[in-house]
Coordinates of N, CA, C and O in Angstrom, one line a residue:
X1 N 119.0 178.6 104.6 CA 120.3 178.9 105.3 C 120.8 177.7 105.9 O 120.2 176.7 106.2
X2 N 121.9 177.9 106.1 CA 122.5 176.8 106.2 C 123.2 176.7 107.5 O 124.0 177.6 107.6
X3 N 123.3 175.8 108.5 CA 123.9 175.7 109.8 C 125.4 175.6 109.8 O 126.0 174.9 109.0
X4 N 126.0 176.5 110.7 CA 127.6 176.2 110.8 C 127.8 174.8 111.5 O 127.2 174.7 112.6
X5 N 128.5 173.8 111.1 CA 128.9 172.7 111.6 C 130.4 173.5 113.3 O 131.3 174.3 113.4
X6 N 129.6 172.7 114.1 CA 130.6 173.1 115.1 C 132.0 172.5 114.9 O 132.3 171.3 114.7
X7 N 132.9 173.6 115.1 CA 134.1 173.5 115.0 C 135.0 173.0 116.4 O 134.7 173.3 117.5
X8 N 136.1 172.3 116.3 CA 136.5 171.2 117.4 C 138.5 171.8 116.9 O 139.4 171.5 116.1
X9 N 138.3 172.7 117.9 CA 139.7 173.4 118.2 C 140.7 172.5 119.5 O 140.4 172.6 120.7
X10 N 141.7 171.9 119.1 CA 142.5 171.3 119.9 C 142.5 169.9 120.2 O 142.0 169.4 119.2
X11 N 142.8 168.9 121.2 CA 142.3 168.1 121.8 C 141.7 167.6 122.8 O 141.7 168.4 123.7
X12 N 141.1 166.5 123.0 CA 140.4 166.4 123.5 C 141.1 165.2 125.3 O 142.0 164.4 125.1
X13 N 140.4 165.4 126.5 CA 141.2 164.6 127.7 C 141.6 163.4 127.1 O 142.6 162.9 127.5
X14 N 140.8 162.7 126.2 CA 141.1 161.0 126.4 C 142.3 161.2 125.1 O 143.4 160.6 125.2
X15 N 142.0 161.8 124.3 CA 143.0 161.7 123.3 C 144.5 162.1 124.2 O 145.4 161.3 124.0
X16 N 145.0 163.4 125.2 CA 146.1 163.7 125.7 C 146.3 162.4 126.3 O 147.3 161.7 125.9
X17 N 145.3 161.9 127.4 CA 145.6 161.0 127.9 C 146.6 159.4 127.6 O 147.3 158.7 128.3
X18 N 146.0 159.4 126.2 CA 146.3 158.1 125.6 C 147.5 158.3 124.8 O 148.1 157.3 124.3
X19 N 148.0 159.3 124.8 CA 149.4 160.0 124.2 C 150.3 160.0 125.5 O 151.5 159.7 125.5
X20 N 149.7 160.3 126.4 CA 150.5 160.2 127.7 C 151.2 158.9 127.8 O 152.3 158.5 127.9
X21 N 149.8 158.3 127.9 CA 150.2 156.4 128.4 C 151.4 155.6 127.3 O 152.2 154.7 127.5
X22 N 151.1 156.5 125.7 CA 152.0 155.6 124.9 C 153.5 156.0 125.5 O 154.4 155.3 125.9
X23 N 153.3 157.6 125.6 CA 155.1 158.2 125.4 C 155.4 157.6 127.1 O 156.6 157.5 127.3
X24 N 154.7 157.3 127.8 CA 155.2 156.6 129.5 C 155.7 155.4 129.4 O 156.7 155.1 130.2
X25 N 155.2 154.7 128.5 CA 155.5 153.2 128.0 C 156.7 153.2 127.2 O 157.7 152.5 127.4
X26 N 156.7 154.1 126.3 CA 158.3 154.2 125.5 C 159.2 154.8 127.0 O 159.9 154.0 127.7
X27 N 159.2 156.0 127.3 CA 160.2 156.1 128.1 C 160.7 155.0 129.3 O 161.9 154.7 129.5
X28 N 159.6 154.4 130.0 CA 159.9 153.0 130.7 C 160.6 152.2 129.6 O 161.8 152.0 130.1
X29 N 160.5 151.8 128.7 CA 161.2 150.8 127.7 C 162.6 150.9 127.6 O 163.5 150.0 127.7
X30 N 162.7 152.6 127.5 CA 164.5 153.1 127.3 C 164.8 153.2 128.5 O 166.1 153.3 128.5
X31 N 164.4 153.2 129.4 CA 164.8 153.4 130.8 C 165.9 152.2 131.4 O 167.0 152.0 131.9
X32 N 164.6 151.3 130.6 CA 165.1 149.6 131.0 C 166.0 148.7 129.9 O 166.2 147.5 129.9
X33 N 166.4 149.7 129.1 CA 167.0 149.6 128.1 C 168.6 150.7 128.3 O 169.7 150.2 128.0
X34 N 168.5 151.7 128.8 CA 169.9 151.9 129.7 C 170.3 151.5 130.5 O 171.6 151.5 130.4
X35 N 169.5 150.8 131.7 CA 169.6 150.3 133.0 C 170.6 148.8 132.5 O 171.5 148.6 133.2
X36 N 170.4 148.0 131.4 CA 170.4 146.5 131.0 C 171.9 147.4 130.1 O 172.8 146.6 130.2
X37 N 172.2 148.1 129.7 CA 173.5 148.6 128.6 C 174.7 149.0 129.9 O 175.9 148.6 130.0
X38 N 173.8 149.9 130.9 CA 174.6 150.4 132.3 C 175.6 148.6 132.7 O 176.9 148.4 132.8
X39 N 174.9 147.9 132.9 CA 175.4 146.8 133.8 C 175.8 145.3 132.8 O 176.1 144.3 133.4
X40 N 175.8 145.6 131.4 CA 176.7 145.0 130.6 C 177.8 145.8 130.4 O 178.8 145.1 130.1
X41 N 178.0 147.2 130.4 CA 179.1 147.8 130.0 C 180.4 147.6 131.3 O 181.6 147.7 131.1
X42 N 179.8 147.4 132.5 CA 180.4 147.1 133.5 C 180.9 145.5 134.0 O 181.8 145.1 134.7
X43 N 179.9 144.8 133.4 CA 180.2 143.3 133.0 C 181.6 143.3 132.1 O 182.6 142.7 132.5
X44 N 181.7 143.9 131.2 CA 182.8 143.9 130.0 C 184.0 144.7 130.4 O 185.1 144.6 129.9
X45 N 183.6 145.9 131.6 CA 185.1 146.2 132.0 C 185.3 145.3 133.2 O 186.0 146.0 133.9
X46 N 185.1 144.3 133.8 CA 185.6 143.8 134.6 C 185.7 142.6 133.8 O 186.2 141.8 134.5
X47 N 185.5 142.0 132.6 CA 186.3 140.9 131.9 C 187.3 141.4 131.6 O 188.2 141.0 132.2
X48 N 187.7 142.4 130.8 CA 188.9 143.5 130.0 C 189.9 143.4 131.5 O 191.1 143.2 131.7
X49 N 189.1 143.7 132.2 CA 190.4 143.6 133.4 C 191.0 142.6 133.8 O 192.2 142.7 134.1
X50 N 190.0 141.0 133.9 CA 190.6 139.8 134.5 C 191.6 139.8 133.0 O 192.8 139.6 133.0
X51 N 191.0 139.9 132.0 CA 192.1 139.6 130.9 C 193.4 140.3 131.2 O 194.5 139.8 131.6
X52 N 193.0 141.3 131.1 CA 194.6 142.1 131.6 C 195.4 141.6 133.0 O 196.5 142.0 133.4
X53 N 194.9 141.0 133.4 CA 195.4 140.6 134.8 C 196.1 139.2 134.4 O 197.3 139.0 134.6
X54 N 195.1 138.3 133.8 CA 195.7 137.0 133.6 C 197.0 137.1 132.3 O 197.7 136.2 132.1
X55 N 197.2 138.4 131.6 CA 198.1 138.3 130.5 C 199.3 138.5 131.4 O 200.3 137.8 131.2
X56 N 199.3 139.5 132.4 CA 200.3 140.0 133.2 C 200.8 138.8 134.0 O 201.9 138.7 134.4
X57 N 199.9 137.9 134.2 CA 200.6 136.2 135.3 C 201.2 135.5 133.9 O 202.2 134.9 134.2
X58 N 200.9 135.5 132.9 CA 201.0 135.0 131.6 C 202.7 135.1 131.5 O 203.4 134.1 131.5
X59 N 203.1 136.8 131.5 CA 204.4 137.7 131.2 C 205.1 136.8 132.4 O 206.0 136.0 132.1
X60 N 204.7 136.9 133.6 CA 205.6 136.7 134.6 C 205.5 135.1 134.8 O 206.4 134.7 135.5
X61 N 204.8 134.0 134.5 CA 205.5 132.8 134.6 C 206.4 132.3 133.1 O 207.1 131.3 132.9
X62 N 206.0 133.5 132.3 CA 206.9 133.0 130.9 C 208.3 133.5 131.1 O 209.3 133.2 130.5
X63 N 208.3 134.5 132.2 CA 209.6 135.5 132.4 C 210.4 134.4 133.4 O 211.5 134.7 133.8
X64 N 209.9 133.4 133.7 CA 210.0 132.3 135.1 C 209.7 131.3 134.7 O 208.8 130.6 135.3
X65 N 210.5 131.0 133.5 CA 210.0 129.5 133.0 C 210.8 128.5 133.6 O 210.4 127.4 133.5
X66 N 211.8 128.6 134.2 CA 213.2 127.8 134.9 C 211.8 127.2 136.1 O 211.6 125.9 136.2
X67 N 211.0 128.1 137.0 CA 210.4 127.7 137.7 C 208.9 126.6 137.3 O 208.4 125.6 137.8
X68 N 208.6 127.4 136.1 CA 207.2 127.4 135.4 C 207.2 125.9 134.8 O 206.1 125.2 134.7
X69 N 208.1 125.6 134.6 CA 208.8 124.0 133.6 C 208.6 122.5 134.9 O 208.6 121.3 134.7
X70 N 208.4 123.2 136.2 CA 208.3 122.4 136.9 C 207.2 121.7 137.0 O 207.2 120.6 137.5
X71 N 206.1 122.1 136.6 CA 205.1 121.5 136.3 C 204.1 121.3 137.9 O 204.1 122.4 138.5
X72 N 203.6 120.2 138.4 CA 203.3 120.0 139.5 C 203.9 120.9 140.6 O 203.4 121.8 141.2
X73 N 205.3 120.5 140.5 CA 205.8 120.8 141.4 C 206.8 122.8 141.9 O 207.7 123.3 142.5
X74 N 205.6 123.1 140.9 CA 206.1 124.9 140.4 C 205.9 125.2 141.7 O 205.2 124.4 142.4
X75 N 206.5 126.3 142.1 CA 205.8 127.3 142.9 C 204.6 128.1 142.3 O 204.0 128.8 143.1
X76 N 204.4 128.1 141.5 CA 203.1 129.1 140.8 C 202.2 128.3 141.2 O 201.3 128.8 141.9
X77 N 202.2 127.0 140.9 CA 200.7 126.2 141.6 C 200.0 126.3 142.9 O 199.7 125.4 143.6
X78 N 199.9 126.8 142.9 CA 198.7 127.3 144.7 C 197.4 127.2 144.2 O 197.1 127.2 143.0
X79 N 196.5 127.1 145.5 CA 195.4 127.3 145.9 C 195.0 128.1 146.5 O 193.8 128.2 146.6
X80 N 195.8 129.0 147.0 CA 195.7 130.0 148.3 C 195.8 131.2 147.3 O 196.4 131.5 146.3
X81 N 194.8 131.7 148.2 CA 194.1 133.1 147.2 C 193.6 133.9 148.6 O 192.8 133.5 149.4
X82 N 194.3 135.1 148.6 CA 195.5 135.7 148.2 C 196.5 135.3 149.1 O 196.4 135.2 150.3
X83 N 197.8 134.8 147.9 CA 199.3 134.3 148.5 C 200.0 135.8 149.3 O 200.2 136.8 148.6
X84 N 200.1 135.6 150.5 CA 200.4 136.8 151.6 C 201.8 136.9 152.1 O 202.1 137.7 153.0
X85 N 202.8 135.8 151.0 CA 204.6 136.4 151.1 C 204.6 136.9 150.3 O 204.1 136.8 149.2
X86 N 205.6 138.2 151.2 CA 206.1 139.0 150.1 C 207.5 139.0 150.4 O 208.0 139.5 151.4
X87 N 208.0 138.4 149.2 CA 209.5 138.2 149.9 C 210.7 139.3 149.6 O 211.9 139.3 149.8
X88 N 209.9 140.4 149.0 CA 210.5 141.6 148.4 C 212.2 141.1 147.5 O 213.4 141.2 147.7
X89 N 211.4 140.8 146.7 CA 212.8 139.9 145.6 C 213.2 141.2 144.7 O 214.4 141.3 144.2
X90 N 212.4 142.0 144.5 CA 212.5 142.9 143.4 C 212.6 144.3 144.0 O 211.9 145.3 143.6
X91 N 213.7 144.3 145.3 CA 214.3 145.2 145.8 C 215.6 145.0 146.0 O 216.3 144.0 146.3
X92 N 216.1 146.7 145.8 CA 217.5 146.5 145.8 C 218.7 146.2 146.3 O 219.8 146.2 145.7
X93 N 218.2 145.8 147.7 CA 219.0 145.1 148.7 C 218.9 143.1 148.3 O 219.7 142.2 148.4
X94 N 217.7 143.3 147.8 CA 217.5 141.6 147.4 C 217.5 140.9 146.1 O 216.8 140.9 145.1
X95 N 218.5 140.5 146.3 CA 219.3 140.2 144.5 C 219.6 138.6 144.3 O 220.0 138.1 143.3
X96 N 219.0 138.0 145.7 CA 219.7 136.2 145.3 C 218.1 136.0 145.5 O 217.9 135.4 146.6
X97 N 217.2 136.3 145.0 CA 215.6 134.8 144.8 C 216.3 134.0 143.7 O 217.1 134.0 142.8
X98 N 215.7 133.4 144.4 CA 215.7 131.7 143.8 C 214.3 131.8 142.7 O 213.2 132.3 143.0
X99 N 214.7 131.0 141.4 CA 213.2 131.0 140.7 C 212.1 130.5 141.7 O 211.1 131.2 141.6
X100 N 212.0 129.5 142.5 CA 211.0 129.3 143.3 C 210.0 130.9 144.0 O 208.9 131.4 143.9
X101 N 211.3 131.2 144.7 CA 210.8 133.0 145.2 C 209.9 133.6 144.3 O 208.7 133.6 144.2
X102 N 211.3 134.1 143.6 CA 210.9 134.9 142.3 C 209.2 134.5 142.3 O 208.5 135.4 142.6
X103 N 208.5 133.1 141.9 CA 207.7 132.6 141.9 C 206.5 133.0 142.8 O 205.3 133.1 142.4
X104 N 207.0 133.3 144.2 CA 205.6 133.4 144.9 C 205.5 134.8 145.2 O 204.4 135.3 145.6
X105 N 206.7 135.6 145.1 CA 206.7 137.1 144.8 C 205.9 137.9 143.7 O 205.4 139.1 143.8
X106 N 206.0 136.8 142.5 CA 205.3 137.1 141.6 C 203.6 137.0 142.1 O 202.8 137.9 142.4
X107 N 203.3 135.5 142.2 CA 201.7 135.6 142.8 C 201.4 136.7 144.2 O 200.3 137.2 144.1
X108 N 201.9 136.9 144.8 CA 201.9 137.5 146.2 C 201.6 139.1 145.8 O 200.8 139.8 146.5
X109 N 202.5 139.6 144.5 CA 202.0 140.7 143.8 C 200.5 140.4 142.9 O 199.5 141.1 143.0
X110 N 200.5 139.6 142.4 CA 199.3 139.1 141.3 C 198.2 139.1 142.3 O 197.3 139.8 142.0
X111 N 198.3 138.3 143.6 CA 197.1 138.7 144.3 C 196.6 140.0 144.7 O 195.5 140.4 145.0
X112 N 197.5 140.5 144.5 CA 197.2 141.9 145.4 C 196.5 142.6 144.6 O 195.4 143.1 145.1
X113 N 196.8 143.0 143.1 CA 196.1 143.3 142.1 C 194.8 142.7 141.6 O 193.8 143.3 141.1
X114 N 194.8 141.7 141.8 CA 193.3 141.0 142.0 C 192.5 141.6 142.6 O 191.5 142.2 142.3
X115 N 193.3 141.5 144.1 CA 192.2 141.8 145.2 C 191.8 143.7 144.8 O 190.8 144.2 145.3
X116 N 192.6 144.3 143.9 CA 193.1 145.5 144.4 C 191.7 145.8 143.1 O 190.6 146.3 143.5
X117 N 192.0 145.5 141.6 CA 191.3 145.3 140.7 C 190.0 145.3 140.5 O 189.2 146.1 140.0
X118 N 189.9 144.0 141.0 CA 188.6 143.2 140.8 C 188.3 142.8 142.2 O 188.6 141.7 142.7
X119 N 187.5 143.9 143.2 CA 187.4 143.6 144.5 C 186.4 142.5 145.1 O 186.2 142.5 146.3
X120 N 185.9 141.7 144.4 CA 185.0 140.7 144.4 C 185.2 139.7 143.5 O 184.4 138.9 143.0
X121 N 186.5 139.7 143.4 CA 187.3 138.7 142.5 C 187.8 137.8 143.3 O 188.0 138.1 144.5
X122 N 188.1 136.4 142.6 CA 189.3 135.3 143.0 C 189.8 134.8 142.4 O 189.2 134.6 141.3
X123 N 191.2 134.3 142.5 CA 192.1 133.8 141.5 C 192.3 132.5 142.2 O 191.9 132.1 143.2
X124 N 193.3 131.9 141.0 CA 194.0 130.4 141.0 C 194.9 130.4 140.2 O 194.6 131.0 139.2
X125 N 196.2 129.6 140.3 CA 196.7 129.5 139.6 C 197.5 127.9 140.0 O 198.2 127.4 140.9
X126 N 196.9 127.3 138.7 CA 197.4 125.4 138.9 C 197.5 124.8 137.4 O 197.4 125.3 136.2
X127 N 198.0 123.6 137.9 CA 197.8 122.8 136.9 C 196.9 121.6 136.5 O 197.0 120.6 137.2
X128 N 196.3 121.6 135.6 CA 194.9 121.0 136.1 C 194.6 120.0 134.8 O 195.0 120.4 133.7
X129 N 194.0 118.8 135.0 CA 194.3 117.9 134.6 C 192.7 117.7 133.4 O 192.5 116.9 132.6
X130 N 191.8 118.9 133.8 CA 190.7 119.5 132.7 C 190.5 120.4 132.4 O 189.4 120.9 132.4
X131 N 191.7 120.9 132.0 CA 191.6 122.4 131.4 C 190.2 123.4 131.2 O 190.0 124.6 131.5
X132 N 189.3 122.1 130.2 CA 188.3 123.0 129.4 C 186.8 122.6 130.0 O 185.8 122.5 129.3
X133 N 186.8 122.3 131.2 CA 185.8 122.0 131.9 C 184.9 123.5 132.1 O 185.4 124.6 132.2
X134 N 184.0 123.3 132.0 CA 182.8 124.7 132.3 C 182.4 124.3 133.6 O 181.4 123.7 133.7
X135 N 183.2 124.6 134.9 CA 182.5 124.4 135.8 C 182.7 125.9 136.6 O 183.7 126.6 136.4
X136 N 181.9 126.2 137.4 CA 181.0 127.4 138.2 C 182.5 127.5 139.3 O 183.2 128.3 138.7
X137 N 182.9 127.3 139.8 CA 183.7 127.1 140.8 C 185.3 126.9 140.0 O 185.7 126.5 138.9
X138 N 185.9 127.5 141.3 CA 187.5 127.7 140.8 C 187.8 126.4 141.8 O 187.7 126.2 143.0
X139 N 188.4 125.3 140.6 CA 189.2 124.2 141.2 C 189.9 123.4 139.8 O 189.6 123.2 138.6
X140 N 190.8 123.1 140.7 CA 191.6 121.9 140.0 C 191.9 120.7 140.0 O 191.9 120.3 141.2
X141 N 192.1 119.8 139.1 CA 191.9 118.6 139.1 C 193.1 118.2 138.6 O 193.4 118.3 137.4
X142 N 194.1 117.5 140.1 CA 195.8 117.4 139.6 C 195.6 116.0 138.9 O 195.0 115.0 139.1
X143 N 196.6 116.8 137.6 CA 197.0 115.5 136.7 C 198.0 114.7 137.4 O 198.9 115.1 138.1
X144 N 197.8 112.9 136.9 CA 199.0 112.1 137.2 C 200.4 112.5 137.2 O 201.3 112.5 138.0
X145 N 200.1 112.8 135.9 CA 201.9 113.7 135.3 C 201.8 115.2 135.0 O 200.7 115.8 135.0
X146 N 203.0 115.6 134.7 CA 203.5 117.3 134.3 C 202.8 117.5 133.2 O 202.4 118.6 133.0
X147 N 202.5 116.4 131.9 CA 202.3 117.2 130.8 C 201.2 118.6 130.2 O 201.2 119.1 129.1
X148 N 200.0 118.9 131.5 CA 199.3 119.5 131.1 C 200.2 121.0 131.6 O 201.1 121.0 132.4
X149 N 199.6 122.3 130.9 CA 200.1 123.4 131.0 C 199.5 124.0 132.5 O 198.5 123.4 133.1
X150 N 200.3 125.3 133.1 CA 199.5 125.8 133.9 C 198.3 126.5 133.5 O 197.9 126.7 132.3
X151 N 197.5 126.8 134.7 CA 195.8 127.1 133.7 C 195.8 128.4 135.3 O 196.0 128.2 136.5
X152 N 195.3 129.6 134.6 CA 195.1 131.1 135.1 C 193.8 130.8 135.1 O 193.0 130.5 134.1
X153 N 193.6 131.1 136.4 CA 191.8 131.5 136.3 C 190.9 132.5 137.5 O 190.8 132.4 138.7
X154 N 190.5 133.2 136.9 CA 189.9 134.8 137.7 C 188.6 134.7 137.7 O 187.9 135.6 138.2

C-alpha cells in the first residue's frame, strides 16, 4: 500500500510575504513616478504662461513701434519690475499719450499680469548687448549703440 503524499493547499507566510514586499516596491516606484509627472506638468504650465505673457509684450511694443524704434532710449527699457504708473491711457477721458506713455502704460499693465500670473515670477524688459547669454539672473548688458533688438525676459 502505498502512502498519500501530503497535500499543500494555498500559500505559504514567506511566499505572501515576498509578494507583499515586490507589489510595495512597485507601488512606491509609481508613486514617485506621479509625484515627478505632478511637478513637471506644472513646470510646463508656468512656461506656456511666461510664453503667453512675453507674446502679449511682443503685440504691444510692435503696436508701439514709433516708441519701440528708439532703441536705448525706449520707454519699454526698464529695470524696475513691477513698473507702478499707471497713467490710464486707455481710458476714455485719456486720448492724448504720447508713444512714450502709451509705453509705460503698457509695462505698468504687463507687470501686473506677471505679478498677477506667475506669482513668483520676474520680468525685464531691455536692450541688451548679449542677447543669447545663459546666465541664471535677469540682467542686461547696455550695448554701445541701438542696433541690438529689445530682449523680453520672465
Amino acid at each position: 500500500m502505498q502512502r498519500a503524499s501530503p497535500l499543500f493547499n494555498g500559500f505559504g507566510v514567506v511566499e505572501v510575504l515576498v509578494a507583499l514586499a515586490i507589489t510595495s516596491f512597485g507601488l512606491l516606484g509609481l508613486a514617485g513616478l506621479l509625484i515627478s509627472a505632478q511637478q513637471t506638468a506644472a513646470q510646463a504650465s508656468q512656461r506656456a504662461t511666461a510664453v503667453a505673457l512675453l507674446q502679449d509684450m511682443v503685440g504691444r511694443i510692435h503696436s508701439n513701434s514709433a516708441d519701440a524704434n528708439l532703441g536705448l532710449t525706449s520707454a519699454y527699457v526698464t529695470t524696475k519690475t513691477p513698473y507702478s504708473q499707471n497713467l490710464n491711457c486707455l481710458s476714455a477721458s485719456n486720448n492724448c499719450c504720447l508713444a512714450a506713455d502709451m509705453s509705460k502704460q503698457d509695462l505698468y499693465e504687463w507687470s501686473n499680469n506677471v505679478a498677477t500670473f506667475l506669482p513668483s515670477g520676474t520680468s525685464i524688459v531691455c536692450v541688451d548687448s548679449t542677447p543669447n547669454e545663459n546666465a541664471a539672473t535677469l540682467a542686461c548688458t547696455a550695448p554701445a549703440s541701438n542696433p541690438n533688438p529689445v530682449i523680453l525676459t520672465v
